[in-house]
JSON list of C-alpha atoms in Angstrom, two decimals:
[
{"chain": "A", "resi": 1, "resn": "UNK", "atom": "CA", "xyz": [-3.97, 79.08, 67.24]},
{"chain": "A", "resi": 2, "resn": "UNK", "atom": "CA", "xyz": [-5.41, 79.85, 63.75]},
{"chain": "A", "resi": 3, "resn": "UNK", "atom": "CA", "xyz": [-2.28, 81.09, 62.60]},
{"chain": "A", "resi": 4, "resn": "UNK", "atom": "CA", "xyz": [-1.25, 77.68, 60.70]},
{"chain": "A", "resi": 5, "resn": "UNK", "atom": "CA", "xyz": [-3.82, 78.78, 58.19]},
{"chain": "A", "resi": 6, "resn": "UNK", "atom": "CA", "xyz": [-2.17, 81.00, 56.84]},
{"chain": "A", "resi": 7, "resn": "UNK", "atom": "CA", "xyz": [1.45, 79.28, 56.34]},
{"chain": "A", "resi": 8, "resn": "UNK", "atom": "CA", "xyz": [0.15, 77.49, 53.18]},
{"chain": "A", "resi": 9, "resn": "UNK", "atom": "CA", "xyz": [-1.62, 79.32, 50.52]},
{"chain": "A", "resi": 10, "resn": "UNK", "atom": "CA", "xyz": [-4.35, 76.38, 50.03]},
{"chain": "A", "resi": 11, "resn": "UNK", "atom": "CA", "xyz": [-8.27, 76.41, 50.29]},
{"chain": "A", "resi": 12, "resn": "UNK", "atom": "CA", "xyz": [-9.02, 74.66, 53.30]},
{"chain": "A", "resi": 13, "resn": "UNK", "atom": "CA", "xyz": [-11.55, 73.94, 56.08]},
{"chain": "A", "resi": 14, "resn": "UNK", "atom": "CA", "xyz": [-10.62, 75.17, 59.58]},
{"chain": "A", "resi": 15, "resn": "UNK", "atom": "CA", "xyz": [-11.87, 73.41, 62.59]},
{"chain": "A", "resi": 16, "resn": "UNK", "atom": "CA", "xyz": [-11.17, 73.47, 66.41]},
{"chain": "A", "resi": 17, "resn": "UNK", "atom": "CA", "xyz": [-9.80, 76.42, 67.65]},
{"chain": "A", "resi": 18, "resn": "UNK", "atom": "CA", "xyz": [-8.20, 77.44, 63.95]},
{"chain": "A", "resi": 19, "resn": "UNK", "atom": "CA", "xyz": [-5.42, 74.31, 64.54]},
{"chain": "A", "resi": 20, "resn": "UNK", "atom": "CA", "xyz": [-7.45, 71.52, 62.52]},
{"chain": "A", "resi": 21, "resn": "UNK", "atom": "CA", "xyz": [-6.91, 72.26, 58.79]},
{"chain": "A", "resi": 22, "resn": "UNK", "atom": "CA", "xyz": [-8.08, 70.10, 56.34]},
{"chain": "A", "resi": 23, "resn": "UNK", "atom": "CA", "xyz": [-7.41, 71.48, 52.29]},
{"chain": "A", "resi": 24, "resn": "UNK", "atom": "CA", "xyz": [-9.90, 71.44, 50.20]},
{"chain": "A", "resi": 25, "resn": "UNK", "atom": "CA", "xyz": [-10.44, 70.02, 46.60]},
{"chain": "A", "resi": 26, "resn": "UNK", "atom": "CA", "xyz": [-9.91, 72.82, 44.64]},
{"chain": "A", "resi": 27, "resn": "UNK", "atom": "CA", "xyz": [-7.97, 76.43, 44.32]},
{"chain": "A", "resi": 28, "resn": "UNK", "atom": "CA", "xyz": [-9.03, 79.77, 45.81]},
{"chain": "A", "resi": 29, "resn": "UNK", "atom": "CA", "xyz": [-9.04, 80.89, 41.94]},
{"chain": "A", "resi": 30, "resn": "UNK", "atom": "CA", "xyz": [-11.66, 78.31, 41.26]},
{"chain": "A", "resi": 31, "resn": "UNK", "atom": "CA", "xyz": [-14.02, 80.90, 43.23]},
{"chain": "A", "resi": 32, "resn": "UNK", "atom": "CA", "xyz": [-13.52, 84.08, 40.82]},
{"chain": "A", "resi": 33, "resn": "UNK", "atom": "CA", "xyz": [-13.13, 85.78, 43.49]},
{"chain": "A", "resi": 34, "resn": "UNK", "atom": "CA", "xyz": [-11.60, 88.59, 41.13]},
{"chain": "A", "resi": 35, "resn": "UNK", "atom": "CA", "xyz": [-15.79, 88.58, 39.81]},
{"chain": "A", "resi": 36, "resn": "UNK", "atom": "CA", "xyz": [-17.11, 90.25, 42.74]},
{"chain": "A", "resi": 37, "resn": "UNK", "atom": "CA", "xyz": [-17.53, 92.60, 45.26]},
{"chain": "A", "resi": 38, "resn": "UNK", "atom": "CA", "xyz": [-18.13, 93.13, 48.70]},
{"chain": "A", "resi": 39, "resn": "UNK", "atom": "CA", "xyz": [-20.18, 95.34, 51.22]},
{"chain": "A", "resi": 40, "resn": "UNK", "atom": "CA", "xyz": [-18.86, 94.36, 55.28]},
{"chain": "A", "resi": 41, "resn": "UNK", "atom": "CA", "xyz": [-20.56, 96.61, 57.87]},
{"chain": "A", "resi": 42, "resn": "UNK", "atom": "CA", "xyz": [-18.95, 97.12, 61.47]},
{"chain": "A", "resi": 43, "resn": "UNK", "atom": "CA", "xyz": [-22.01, 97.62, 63.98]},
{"chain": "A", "resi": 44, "resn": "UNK", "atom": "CA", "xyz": [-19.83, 99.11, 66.48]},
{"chain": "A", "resi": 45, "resn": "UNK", "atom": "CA", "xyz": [-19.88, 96.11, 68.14]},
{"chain": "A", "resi": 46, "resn": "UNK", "atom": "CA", "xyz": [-16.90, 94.36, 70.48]},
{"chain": "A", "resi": 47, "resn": "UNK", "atom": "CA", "xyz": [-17.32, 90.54, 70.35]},
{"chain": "A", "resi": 48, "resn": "UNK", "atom": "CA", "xyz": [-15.10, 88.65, 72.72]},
{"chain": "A", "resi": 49, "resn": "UNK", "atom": "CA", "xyz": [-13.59, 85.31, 71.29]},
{"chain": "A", "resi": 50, "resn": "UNK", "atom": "CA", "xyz": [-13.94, 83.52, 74.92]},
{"chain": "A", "resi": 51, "resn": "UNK", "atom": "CA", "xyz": [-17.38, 84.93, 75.23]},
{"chain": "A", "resi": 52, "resn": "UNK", "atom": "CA", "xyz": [-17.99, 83.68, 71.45]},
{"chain": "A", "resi": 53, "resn": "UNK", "atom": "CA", "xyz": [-17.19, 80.13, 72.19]},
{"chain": "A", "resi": 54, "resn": "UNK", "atom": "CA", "xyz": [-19.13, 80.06, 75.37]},
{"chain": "A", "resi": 55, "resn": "UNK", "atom": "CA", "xyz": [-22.18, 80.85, 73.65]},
{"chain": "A", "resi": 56, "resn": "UNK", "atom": "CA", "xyz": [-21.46, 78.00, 71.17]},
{"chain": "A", "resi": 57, "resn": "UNK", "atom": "CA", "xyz": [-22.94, 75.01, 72.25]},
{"chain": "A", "resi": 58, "resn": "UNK", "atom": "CA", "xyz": [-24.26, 71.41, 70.91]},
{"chain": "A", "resi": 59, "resn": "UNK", "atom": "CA", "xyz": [-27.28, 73.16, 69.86]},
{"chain": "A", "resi": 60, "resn": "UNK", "atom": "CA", "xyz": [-25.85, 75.51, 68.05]},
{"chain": "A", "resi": 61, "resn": "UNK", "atom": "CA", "xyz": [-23.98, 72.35, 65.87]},
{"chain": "A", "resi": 62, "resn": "UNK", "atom": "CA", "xyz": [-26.51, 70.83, 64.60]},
{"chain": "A", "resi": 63, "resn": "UNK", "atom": "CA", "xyz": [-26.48, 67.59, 62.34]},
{"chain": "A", "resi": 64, "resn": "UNK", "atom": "CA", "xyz": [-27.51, 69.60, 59.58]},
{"chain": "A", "resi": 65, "resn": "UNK", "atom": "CA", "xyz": [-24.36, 72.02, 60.10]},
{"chain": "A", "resi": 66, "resn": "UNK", "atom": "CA", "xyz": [-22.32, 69.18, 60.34]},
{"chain": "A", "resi": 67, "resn": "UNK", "atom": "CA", "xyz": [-23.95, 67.73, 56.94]},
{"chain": "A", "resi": 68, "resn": "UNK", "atom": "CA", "xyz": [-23.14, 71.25, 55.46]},
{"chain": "A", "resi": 69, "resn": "UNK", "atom": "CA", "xyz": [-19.00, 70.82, 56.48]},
{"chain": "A", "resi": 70, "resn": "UNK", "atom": "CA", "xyz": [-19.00, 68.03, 54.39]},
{"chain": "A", "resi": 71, "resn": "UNK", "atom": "CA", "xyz": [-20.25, 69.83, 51.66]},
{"chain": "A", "resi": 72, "resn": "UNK", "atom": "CA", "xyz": [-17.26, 72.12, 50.83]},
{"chain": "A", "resi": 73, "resn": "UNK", "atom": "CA", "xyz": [-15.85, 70.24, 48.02]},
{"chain": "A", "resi": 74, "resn": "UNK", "atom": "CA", "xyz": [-19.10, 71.72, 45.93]},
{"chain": "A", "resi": 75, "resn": "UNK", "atom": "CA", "xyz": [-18.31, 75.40, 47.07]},
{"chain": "A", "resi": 76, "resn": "UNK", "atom": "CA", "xyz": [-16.30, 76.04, 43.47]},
{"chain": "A", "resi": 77, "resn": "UNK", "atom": "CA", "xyz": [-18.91, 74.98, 41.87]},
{"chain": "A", "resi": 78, "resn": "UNK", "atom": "CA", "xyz": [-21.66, 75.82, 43.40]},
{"chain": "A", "resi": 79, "resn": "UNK", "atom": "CA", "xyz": [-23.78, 79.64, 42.36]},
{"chain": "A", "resi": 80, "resn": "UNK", "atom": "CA", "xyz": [-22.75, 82.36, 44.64]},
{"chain": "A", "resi": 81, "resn": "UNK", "atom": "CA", "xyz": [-26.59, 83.04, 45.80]},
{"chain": "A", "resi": 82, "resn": "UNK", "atom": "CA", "xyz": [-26.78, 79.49, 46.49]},
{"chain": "A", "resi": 83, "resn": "UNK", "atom": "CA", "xyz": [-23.11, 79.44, 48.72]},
{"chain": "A", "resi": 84, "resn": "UNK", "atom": "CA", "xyz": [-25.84, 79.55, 52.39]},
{"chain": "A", "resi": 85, "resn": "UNK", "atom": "CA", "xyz": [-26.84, 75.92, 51.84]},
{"chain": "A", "resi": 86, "resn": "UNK", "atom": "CA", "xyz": [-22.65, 74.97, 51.47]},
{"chain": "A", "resi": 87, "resn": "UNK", "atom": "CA", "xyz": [-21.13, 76.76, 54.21]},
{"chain": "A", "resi": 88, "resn": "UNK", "atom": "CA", "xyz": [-22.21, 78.90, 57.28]},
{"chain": "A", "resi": 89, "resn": "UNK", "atom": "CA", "xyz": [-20.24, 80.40, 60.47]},
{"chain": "A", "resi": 90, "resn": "UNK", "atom": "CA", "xyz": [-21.84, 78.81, 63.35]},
{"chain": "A", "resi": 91, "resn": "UNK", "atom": "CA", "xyz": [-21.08, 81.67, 65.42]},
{"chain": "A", "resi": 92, "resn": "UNK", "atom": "CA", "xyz": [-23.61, 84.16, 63.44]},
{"chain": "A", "resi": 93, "resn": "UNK", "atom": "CA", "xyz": [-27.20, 82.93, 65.46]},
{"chain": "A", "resi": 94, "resn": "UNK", "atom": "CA", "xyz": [-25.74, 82.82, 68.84]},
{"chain": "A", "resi": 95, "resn": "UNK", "atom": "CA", "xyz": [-23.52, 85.95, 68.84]},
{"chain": "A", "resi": 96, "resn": "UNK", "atom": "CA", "xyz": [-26.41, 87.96, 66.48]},
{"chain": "A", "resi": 97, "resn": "UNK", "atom": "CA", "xyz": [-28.87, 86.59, 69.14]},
{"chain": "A", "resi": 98, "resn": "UNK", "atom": "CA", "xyz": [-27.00, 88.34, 71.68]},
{"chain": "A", "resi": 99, "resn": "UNK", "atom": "CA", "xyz": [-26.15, 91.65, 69.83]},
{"chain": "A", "resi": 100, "resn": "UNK", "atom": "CA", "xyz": [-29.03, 92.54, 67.97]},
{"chain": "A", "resi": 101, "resn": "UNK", "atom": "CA", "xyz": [-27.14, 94.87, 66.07]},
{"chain": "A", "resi": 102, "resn": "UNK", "atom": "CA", "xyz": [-25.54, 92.33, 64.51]},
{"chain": "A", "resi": 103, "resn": "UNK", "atom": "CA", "xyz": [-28.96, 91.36, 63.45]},
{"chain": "A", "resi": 104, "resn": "UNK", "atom": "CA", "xyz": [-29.74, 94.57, 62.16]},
{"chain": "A", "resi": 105, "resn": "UNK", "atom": "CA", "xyz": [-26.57, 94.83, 59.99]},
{"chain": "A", "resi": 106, "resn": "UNK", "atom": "CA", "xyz": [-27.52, 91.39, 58.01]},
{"chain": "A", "resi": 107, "resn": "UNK", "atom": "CA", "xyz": [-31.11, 92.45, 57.40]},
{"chain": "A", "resi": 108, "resn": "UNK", "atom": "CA", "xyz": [-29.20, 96.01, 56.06]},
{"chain": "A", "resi": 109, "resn": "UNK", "atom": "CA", "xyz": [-27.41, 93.64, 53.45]},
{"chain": "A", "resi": 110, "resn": "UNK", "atom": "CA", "xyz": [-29.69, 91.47, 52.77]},
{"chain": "A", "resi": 111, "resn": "UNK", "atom": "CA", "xyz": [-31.58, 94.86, 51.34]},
{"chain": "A", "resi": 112, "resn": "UNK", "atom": "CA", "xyz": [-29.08, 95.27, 49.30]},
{"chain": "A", "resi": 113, "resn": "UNK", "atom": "CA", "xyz": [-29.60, 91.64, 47.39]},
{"chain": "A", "resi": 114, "resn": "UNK", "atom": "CA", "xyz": [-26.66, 90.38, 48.31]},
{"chain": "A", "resi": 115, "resn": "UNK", "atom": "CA", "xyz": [-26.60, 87.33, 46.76]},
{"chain": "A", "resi": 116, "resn": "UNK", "atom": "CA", "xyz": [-24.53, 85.60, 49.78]},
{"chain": "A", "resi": 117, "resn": "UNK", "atom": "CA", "xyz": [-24.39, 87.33, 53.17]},
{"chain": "A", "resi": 118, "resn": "UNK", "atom": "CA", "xyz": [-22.62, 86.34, 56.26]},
{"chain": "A", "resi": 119, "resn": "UNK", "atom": "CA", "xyz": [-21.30, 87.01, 60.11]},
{"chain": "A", "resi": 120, "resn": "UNK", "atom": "CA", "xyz": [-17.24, 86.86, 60.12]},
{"chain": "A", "resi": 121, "resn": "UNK", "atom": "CA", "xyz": [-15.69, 84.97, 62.19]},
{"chain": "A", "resi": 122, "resn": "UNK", "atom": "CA", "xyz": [-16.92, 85.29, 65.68]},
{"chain": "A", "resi": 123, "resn": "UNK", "atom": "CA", "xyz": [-17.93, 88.93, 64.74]},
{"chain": "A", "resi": 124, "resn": "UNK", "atom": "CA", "xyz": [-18.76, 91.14, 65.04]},
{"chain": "A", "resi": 125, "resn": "UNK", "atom": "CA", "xyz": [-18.92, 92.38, 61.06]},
{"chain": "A", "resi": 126, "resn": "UNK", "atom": "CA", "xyz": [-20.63, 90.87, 58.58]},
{"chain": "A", "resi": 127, "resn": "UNK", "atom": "CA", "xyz": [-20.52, 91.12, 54.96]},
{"chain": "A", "resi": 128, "resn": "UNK", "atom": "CA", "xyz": [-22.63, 90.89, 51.64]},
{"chain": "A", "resi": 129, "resn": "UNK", "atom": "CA", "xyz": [-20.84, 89.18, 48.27]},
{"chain": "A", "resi": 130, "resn": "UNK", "atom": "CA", "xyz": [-22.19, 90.45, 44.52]},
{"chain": "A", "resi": 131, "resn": "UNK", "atom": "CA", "xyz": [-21.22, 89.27, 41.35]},
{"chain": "A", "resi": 132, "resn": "UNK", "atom": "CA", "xyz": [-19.76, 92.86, 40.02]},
{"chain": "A", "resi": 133, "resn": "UNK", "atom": "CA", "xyz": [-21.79, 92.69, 37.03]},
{"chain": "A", "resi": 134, "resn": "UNK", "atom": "CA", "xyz": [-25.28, 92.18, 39.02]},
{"chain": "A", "resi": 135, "resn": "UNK", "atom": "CA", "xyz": [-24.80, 94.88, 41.71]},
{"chain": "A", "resi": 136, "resn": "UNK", "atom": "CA", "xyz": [-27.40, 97.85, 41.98]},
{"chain": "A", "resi": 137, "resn": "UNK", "atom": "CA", "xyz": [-24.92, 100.16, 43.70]},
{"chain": "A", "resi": 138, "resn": "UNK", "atom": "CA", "xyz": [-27.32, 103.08, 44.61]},
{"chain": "A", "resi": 139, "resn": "UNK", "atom": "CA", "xyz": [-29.42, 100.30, 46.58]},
{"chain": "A", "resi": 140, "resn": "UNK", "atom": "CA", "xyz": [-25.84, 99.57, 48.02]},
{"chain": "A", "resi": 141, "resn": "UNK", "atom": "CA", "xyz": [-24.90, 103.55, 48.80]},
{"chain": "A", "resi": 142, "resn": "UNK", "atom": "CA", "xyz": [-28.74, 103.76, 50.40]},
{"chain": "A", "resi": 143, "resn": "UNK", "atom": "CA", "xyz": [-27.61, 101.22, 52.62]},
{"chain": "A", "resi": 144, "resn": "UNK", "atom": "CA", "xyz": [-24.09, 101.79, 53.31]},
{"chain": "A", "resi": 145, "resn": "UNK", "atom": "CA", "xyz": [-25.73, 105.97, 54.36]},
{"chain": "A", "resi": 146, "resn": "UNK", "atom": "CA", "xyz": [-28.16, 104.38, 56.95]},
{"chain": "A", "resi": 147, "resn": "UNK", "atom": "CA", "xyz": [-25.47, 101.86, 58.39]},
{"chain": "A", "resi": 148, "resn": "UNK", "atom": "CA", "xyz": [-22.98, 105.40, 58.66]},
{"chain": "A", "resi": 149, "resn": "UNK", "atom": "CA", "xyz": [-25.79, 107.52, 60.10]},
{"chain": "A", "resi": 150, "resn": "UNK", "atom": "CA", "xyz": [-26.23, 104.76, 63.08]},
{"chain": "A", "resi": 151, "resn": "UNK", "atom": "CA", "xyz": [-22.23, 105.14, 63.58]},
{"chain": "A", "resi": 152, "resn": "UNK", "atom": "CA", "xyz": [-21.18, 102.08, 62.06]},
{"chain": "A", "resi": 153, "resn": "UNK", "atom": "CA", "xyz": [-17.97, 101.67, 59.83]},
{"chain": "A", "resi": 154, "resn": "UNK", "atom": "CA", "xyz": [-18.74, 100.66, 56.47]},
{"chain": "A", "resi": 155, "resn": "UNK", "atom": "CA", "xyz": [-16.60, 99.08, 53.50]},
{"chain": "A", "resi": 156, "resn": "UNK", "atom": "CA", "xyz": [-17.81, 98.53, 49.59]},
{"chain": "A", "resi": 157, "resn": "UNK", "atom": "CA", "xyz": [-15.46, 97.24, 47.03]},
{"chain": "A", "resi": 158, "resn": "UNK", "atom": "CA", "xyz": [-13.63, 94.98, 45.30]},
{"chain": "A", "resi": 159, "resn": "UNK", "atom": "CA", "xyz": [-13.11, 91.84, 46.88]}
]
């Protein structure tokens, strides 16, 4: 049911099951995207959506999530290493809670000072953002050669 997203070529907050869109303030260009780069590790994990969304409960939506939904409009201009206190995937504590490799992944990319790091979707990869310019990329290859030796599928590049 997320598939509407992707008919219009707009910024916008998804909510429900993917069939609540709500467009956002600005353009996806307002991001620079185009400015940075990307590291997503693949623990080898299978997540299933229903078994996502049972594990999603009222505790896992706080008020301060909620607060944070409402915060979107500031994403374009808010510092990429500051992005974790505008948006968050509600899915990462639960689902990470219950894979621990999931877990171990973000603590991998968070060694690599990612300066924004994040569970997609209801998982199970998750992904580090740079700004091109600040990357260390041999901290990055250390990384991405322990995530490979433990048999996980690894991506780093532009974003």
């Amino acid at each position: 049911s997320d598939c509407p997203f992707f008919i219009d070529s707009q910024t916008s907050l998804v909510k429900g099951r993917g069939e609540i869109i709500a467009p956002l303030p600005f353009e996806i260009s307002d991001l620079n995207l185009n400015k940075l780069s990307i590291f997503i590790i693949y623990p080898a994990v299978h997540v299933s959506t229903g078994v996502a969304f049972s594990l999603l409960n009222a505790e896992n939506l706080s008020e301060v999530n909620n607060d944070k939904n409402l915060q979107l409009e500031k994403l374009a201009h808010t510092p990429l290493n500051q992005w974790n206190e505008v948006i968050q995937n509600d899915f990462q504590t639960p689902i990470s809670n219950k894979h621990p490799e999931i877990q171990d992944a973000i603590k991998l990319i968070k060694g690599t000072r990612a300066e924004y790091v994040q569970m997609t979707g209801s998982g199970s990869s998750v992904f580090g953002l740079y700004r091109t310019k600040n990357l260390d990329r041999s901290i990055i290859e250390s990384e991405n050669n322990k995530a490979n030796k433990l048999g996980w599928k690894t991506y780093f590049g532009a974003l």
